Amino acid sequence: MSTAEQTAGEEGPTWGEVTPDAARRLLIAAVEAFAERGYHATTTRDIAGRAGMSPAALYIHYKTKEELLHRISRIGHERALGILRTAASGEGSPTVRLADAVSSFVRWHAGGRTTARVVQYELDSLGPEARAEIVALRRQCDAQVREIIEDGVAAGDFEVLDVRGTTLAVLSLCIDVARWFNTEGPWTPDEVGALYADLVLRMVGAERAPGGEGR
Amino acid sequence: MSTAEQTAGEEGPTWGEVTPDAARRLLIAAVEAFAERGYHATTTRDIAGRAGMSPAALYIHYKTKEELLHRISRIGHERALGILRTAASGEGSPTVRLADAVSSFVRWHAGGRTTARVVQYELDSLGPEARAEIVALRRQCDAQVREIIEDGVAAGDFEVLDVRGTTLAVLSLCIDVARWFNTEGPWTPDEVGALYADLVLRMVGAERAPGGEGR
C-alpha cells in the first residue's frame, strides 16, 4: 500500500496550526515523503514536488529539511503530550484515567499512524538542539503516565513492582501501534484502544470490579 | 550515538551462516547502513565502501540492494522464529513457556537491536515476492505465541478475553524494545526480559503462585 493510500484512510492531524496554507501543504508533503522513503532519502525538491511547488517556494517557509522534521516532530509530540495530560488530569480514579490515557494514545497512533511513524522513528535524524527539545517533551509524556500509575499505587488500586519500567512498557505498547496498525486489518482504532486499556489495567494489577467504575 | 557505537555494544547476530567471509562482511555493512540512514538512502556503493570493498566485488555476492535486505530479513525472521519455537515447544507449563518466549524474544530485540530495527522497520522496502515470504515467517512467529496462550486458556491457567489481540500485543511489546533500548540506559537485556515476562503474565491473567513454578 502506498503512503497516499495509507493517509487517505487516516483521521490523522489536520495541521491547522501551521499557516499560511503553503507552509501547511509543504509540511503534509514532508510527512508523507519521510514516512514512505525515510528522512535521509528525501530531498527538499521531492517535498516541494509533492506539494506542487518549486524548491524556491519551499525555502520561503523552511530553511532546511531538518527544520521541517523538527516542526513535524514538535507538533506531533505536543499533541501526544496534550492527549496524555488531558487523561492524567481527569477527575476519575487512577483506573479510569489510565484506561483513558491508553485508549486515547492508541487511537492517536492508529488513526494518525503516518505522522506517528515519522515522529517516533526519525528522532535520531534531528540535530542535537532539536533533539534535546523533543527529548524533553518525551520526558513530559512519560511523566504523565508515571503520575497516574503512582497515584494508583498510592491509592492501593494498583500493584506494580517497577513503576518506571511499567510506565515505559505502557507507552511502548501504544507507540508500536503506529508500526503494525492497518486500516485493512480486523480492528478499528477504537477497538484496539479498548483492548489495550484492558491489557494495561491487567499490567498494573488494577482491581477489577465487574460492572464497576470505568470498566 | 553512531550505529558503529551502537553495534559495538551488541551481542547481536554473528551471521555465521553467511559464507564466504566477504559475503558476511557485506551483509554486516548493509545492516549498519540501513539502520543508520534507512534502506532508500543507502546505495550499494555505500555498503561496499563500509565493507572496504569495491562495488564490483559486491555484485559477485549480491545482485541488488534488495537481495541484501531480503537475506538480512530472512535470517533475522528465521532466528526470531527459532527463539519462539524453542520456547513454545518446551516442557513446562504455559506460564513457564510464555515467560520464556517473552524474555528470550526481548533479549534478542535488545541485544541485537540494530539488526532487529532493520528486520522490523524495512518490511515495506521489500519487493512483493520477498515480502510474501517474510510475512509467512511472521505468521509462524505469531502462531507460536498464540499456541502458548491457547494452551494456557485450555488448561485454565490464563484468563484472556481476545487471544488474537493479546498475542499481537505481546509480540508488539517485545518488538518495540528494538526502538527504545539503549545500552547506556538503566536496564540490561536480561532485566528487561524479566520485567516484560512478568507484565505479559499479568496481561494473560496467569495464576500467581508465590514461589511457584517459574515465578
XYZ file of C-alpha atoms in Angstrom:
430
model
C 0.000 0.000 0.000
C 1.362 3.445 -0.863
C 1.591 6.183 1.737
C -1.014 8.161 -0.210
C -3.470 5.267 0.211
C -2.497 4.936 3.873
C -3.037 8.590 4.631
C -6.353 8.533 2.718
C -7.851 6.300 5.426
C -6.443 8.316 8.324
C -8.147 10.569 10.787
C -4.657 11.990 11.402
C -3.742 15.537 12.276
C -5.114 18.430 10.251
C -2.042 20.618 10.974
C -4.457 23.546 11.371
C -1.875 25.389 13.480
C 0.525 25.630 10.518
C -0.033 28.774 8.469
C -0.047 30.036 5.787
C -1.647 27.363 3.619
C 1.541 26.831 1.551
C 3.567 26.061 4.701
C 0.915 23.538 5.783
C 0.870 21.826 2.354
C 4.664 21.508 2.447
C 4.560 20.036 5.941
C 1.986 17.410 4.943
C 4.054 16.558 1.841
C 7.124 16.162 4.073
C 5.296 13.793 6.467
C 4.253 11.595 3.543
C 7.703 11.597 1.931
C 9.543 10.868 5.211
C 7.122 8.020 6.032
C 7.449 6.495 2.567
C 11.178 6.755 1.871
C 12.777 7.805 5.153
C 14.194 11.208 6.105
C 17.646 10.686 4.599
C 16.310 9.519 1.211
C 14.006 12.542 0.880
C 15.182 15.828 -0.685
C 13.596 19.259 -0.329
C 13.000 19.010 -4.084
C 10.902 15.828 -3.516
C 8.861 17.608 -0.854
C 8.263 20.720 -2.960
C 7.276 18.497 -5.917
C 4.743 16.560 -3.824
C 3.209 19.846 -2.691
C 3.058 21.059 -6.312
C 5.524 23.849 -5.563
C 9.033 24.873 -6.613
C 12.101 24.332 -4.394
C 12.425 28.137 -4.222
C 8.890 28.385 -2.827
C 9.800 25.841 -0.137
C 12.738 27.933 1.078
C 10.411 30.850 1.790
C 8.845 28.741 4.554
C 11.591 26.319 5.658
C 15.323 26.958 5.539
C 16.297 23.261 5.698
C 14.865 19.768 5.526
C 15.698 19.404 9.214
C 13.508 22.413 10.027
C 10.564 20.542 8.501
C 11.291 17.401 10.537
C 11.741 19.473 13.690
C 8.400 21.241 13.154
C 6.574 17.939 12.454
C 8.174 16.318 15.478
C 7.414 19.227 17.802
C 3.753 19.465 16.756
C 3.389 15.675 16.983
C 4.926 15.488 20.444
C 2.940 18.473 21.717
C -0.230 16.761 20.575
C 0.818 13.472 22.222
C 1.570 15.347 25.444
C -1.792 17.124 25.255
C -3.614 13.786 24.948
C -1.789 12.273 27.923
C -2.100 15.413 30.051
C -5.862 15.567 29.499
C -6.174 11.938 30.618
C -3.829 12.352 33.583
C -5.601 15.441 34.903
C -9.091 13.915 34.619
C -11.340 13.589 37.660
C -11.794 9.807 37.690
C -9.937 7.162 39.663
C -6.407 6.146 38.562
C -8.033 3.140 36.821
C -10.310 5.374 34.762
C -7.522 7.835 33.997
C -5.075 5.120 32.928
C -7.676 3.463 30.680
C -8.430 6.870 29.178
C -4.737 7.683 28.606
C -4.094 4.344 26.901
C -7.182 4.294 24.706
C -6.725 7.887 23.505
C -2.969 7.459 22.950
C -3.615 4.240 20.974
C -6.291 5.941 18.868
C -3.833 8.706 18.023
C -1.139 6.233 16.949
C -3.587 4.123 14.913
C -5.583 6.970 13.344
C -2.582 9.149 12.535
C -0.013 6.410 12.033
C 1.851 8.018 9.102
C 2.636 11.058 11.226
C 3.266 8.918 14.302
C 5.839 6.808 12.453
C 7.796 9.901 11.403
C 7.534 11.380 14.890
C 8.591 8.136 16.615
C 11.200 6.714 14.220
C 13.092 9.743 12.884
C 14.189 11.067 16.270
C 17.830 10.228 15.526
C 17.693 12.319 12.336
C 17.255 15.565 14.305
C 20.257 17.738 15.115
C 21.406 17.967 18.757
C 19.395 21.084 19.732
C 16.149 19.985 18.151
C 16.637 16.506 19.573
C 17.127 17.874 23.096
C 13.864 19.827 22.832
C 11.954 16.747 21.651
C 13.523 14.500 24.292
C 12.292 16.975 26.935
C 8.740 16.697 25.530
C 9.043 12.892 25.611
C 10.071 13.029 29.275
C 6.916 15.045 29.985
C 4.797 12.406 28.191
C 6.456 9.750 30.313
C 5.785 11.772 33.479
C 2.033 11.973 32.769
C 1.681 8.182 32.623
C 4.020 7.632 35.565
C 1.943 10.041 37.664
C -1.264 8.077 37.037
C 0.471 4.804 37.934
C 1.978 6.334 41.087
C -1.453 7.647 42.087
C -2.912 4.164 41.588
C -0.195 2.577 43.705
C -0.599 5.220 46.436
C -4.377 4.678 46.486
C -3.884 0.900 46.753
C -5.706 0.417 43.418
C -2.634 -0.836 41.500
C 0.009 -3.387 42.385
C 3.207 -2.582 40.472
C 6.705 -3.989 41.016
C 8.610 -1.421 38.906
C 6.807 1.872 38.233
C 9.439 3.238 35.858
C 9.683 0.046 33.787
C 5.915 -0.399 33.698
C 5.465 3.215 32.538
C 7.914 2.609 29.728
C 6.149 -0.624 28.712
C 2.734 1.077 28.644
C 3.983 3.869 26.372
C 5.926 1.400 24.217
C 2.835 -0.755 23.659
C 0.859 2.295 22.492
C 3.649 3.681 20.286
C 4.204 0.395 18.442
C 0.586 0.563 17.215
C 1.896 3.016 14.587
C 4.109 0.215 13.192
C 1.532 -2.569 12.833
C -1.849 -0.877 12.566
C -3.524 -1.291 9.190
C -6.878 0.156 8.176
C -7.462 -3.064 6.185
C -6.960 -5.120 9.364
C -9.586 -6.628 11.642
C -9.715 -3.816 14.216
C -10.764 -0.170 14.328
C -8.632 2.313 16.306
C -11.398 2.354 18.955
C -11.307 -1.436 19.297
C -7.513 -1.503 19.711
C -7.837 1.330 22.258
C -10.364 -0.676 24.318
C -8.327 -3.917 24.106
C -5.126 -2.157 25.131
C -6.782 -0.298 28.004
C -7.852 -3.691 29.389
C -4.372 -5.202 28.908
C -2.683 -2.240 30.599
C -5.036 -2.358 33.602
C -4.018 -6.006 33.943
C -0.333 -4.994 33.732
C -0.720 -2.649 36.705
C -2.797 -5.170 38.665
C -5.821 -2.858 38.773
C -8.661 -4.027 40.959
C -11.363 -5.491 38.762
C -14.846 -4.627 39.925
C -17.160 -6.220 37.343
C -19.549 -3.553 36.119
C -17.636 -1.096 38.276
C -16.355 2.358 37.572
C -14.820 2.738 34.136
C -14.791 -0.967 33.282
C 25.309 7.752 19.130
C 26.501 6.367 15.796
C 25.438 2.961 14.574
C 29.042 1.798 14.876
C 28.975 2.662 18.591
C 25.573 1.014 18.949
C 26.663 -2.203 17.276
C 29.886 -2.215 19.327
C 27.848 -2.849 22.487
C 25.636 -5.509 20.937
C 25.557 -9.222 21.458
C 23.693 -9.316 18.130
C 23.879 -11.989 15.461
C 27.227 -13.258 14.251
C 25.836 -14.096 10.787
C 27.925 -17.283 10.906
C 25.624 -18.920 8.351
C 26.652 -16.386 5.688
C 29.676 -17.534 3.681
C 32.177 -16.778 2.282
C 33.674 -14.173 4.594
C 33.301 -11.362 2.007
C 29.545 -12.015 1.719
C 29.247 -11.873 5.508
C 31.194 -8.606 5.757
C 28.950 -7.036 3.121
C 25.831 -8.189 4.959
C 27.001 -6.686 8.252
C 27.879 -3.427 6.454
C 24.377 -3.377 4.921
C 22.703 -3.866 8.330
C 24.651 -0.908 9.736
C 23.983 1.333 6.739
C 20.246 0.528 6.597
C 19.882 1.113 10.354
C 21.740 4.424 10.191
C 20.348 6.043 7.051
C 17.386 3.878 6.007
C 17.168 1.444 3.094
C 16.228 4.008 0.448
C 19.065 6.401 1.343
C 21.705 3.643 1.147
C 23.464 2.742 -2.098
C 25.329 -0.476 -2.913
C 28.398 1.790 -3.223
C 27.922 2.887 0.426
C 27.686 -0.731 1.530
C 30.760 -1.846 -0.429
C 32.702 1.150 0.959
C 31.775 0.311 4.572
C 32.974 -3.261 3.998
C 36.246 -1.951 2.491
C 35.383 -3.445 -0.888
C 34.653 -2.232 -4.413
C 31.110 -2.080 -5.856
C 32.218 -4.722 -8.388
C 33.180 -7.059 -5.532
C 29.713 -6.580 -4.004
C 27.988 -7.715 -7.206
C 29.818 -11.048 -7.072
C 27.793 -11.825 -3.930
C 24.564 -9.819 -4.251
C 22.851 -8.820 -7.481
C 20.837 -5.982 -5.928
C 20.433 -3.950 -2.762
C 17.063 -5.641 -2.274
C 18.763 -9.050 -2.268
C 20.815 -7.883 0.733
C 17.724 -6.666 2.598
C 15.879 -9.873 1.764
C 18.750 -12.021 3.067
C 19.042 -9.963 6.284
C 15.288 -10.088 6.810
C 15.042 -13.837 6.167
C 17.895 -14.706 8.522
C 16.511 -12.333 11.169
C 12.999 -13.743 10.964
C 14.228 -17.347 10.954
C 16.170 -16.613 14.115
C 13.142 -14.941 15.730
C 11.000 -17.945 14.806
C 13.622 -20.316 16.209
C 13.608 -18.460 19.538
C 9.819 -18.542 19.817
C 9.545 -22.161 18.648
C 12.065 -23.314 21.259
C 10.049 -21.594 23.969
C 6.677 -22.812 22.684
C 7.804 -26.450 22.449
C 9.350 -26.506 25.931
C 8.165 -28.960 28.567
C 6.983 -26.507 31.225
C 3.512 -25.168 31.918
C 2.042 -22.485 29.620
C 3.113 -19.918 32.263
C 6.737 -21.067 32.109
C 6.718 -21.285 28.298
C 5.178 -17.831 27.866
C 7.667 -16.255 30.294
C 10.475 -17.999 28.411
C 9.197 -16.852 24.982
C 8.894 -13.231 26.124
C 12.206 -12.995 27.955
C 14.200 -14.601 25.126
C 12.416 -12.569 22.421
C 13.059 -9.355 24.387
C 16.742 -10.236 24.861
C 17.058 -10.751 21.109
C 15.477 -7.357 20.337
C 17.563 -5.558 22.972
C 20.880 -7.318 22.354
C 20.688 -7.237 18.555
C 18.651 -4.073 18.170
C 20.430 -2.703 15.080
C 19.544 -5.847 13.141
C 16.087 -6.009 14.722
C 15.299 -2.449 13.632
C 16.167 -3.233 10.017
C 14.234 -6.509 10.138
C 11.158 -4.907 11.742
C 11.020 -1.488 10.080
C 12.109 -2.077 6.472
C 9.455 -4.686 5.649
C 7.741 -2.292 3.240
C 11.005 -1.856 1.305
C 10.966 -5.499 0.131
C 9.529 -6.416 -3.277
C 6.233 -8.388 -3.407
C 7.761 -11.905 -3.544
C 10.317 -11.361 -0.793
C 7.681 -9.612 1.299
C 5.270 -12.552 0.947
C 7.972 -14.950 2.163
C 8.744 -12.775 5.196
C 5.075 -12.250 6.019
C 4.674 -16.063 6.078
C 7.553 -16.303 8.589
C 5.901 -13.564 10.696
C 2.629 -15.536 10.734
C 4.577 -18.544 12.059
C 6.088 -16.383 14.824
C 2.611 -15.206 15.721
C 1.337 -18.810 15.761
C 3.990 -19.890 18.308
C 2.875 -17.279 20.832
C -0.820 -17.826 20.124
C -0.381 -21.561 20.726
C 1.106 -20.998 24.194
C -1.718 -18.612 25.101
C -4.362 -21.054 23.798
C -2.748 -23.858 25.825
C -2.866 -21.674 28.933
C -6.539 -20.836 28.384
C -7.404 -24.508 27.733
C -5.579 -25.544 30.917
C -7.440 -22.900 32.918
C -4.132 -21.183 33.778
C -4.817 -17.998 31.757
C -7.863 -15.774 31.530
C -7.854 -13.982 28.173
C -10.694 -12.046 26.528
C -9.201 -11.847 22.995
C -6.479 -14.406 22.189
C -5.602 -12.933 18.795
C -5.388 -9.353 20.055
C -3.422 -10.362 23.147
C -0.961 -12.356 21.008
C -0.407 -9.305 18.843
C 0.109 -7.072 21.895
C 2.661 -9.481 23.410
C 4.729 -9.587 20.211
C 4.384 -5.825 19.740
C 5.678 -5.122 23.242
C 8.772 -7.274 22.581
C 9.435 -5.862 19.089
C 9.299 -2.229 20.245
C 12.249 -2.929 22.565
C 14.418 -2.560 19.433
C 13.226 1.080 19.134
C 13.865 2.292 22.684
C 16.547 0.014 24.134
C 19.835 1.750 24.839
C 22.974 0.122 26.220
C 23.588 3.371 28.156
C 20.160 3.065 29.802
C 19.316 1.752 33.269
C 18.475 -1.851 32.267
C 20.329 -4.845 30.863
C 18.600 -7.003 28.207
C 18.106 -9.683 30.915
C 16.405 -7.197 33.245
C 14.010 -6.010 30.535
C 13.311 -9.667 29.669
C 12.386 -10.456 33.290
C 10.250 -7.306 33.690
C 8.377 -7.971 30.441
C 7.806 -11.653 31.248
C 6.093 -10.519 34.478
C 3.997 -7.880 32.656
C 2.901 -10.363 29.979
C 1.889 -12.984 32.568
C -0.279 -10.258 34.105
C -1.762 -9.475 30.667
C -2.914 -13.087 30.247
C -4.197 -13.294 33.829
C -1.772 -16.094 34.727
C -2.311 -17.657 38.114
C 0.241 -16.329 40.536
C 1.527 -18.914 42.940
C 4.158 -17.073 45.033
C 7.352 -19.082 44.864
C 5.599 -21.385 42.422
C 6.794 -22.875 39.179
C 8.715 -20.473 37.011
C 7.868 -17.343 39.021
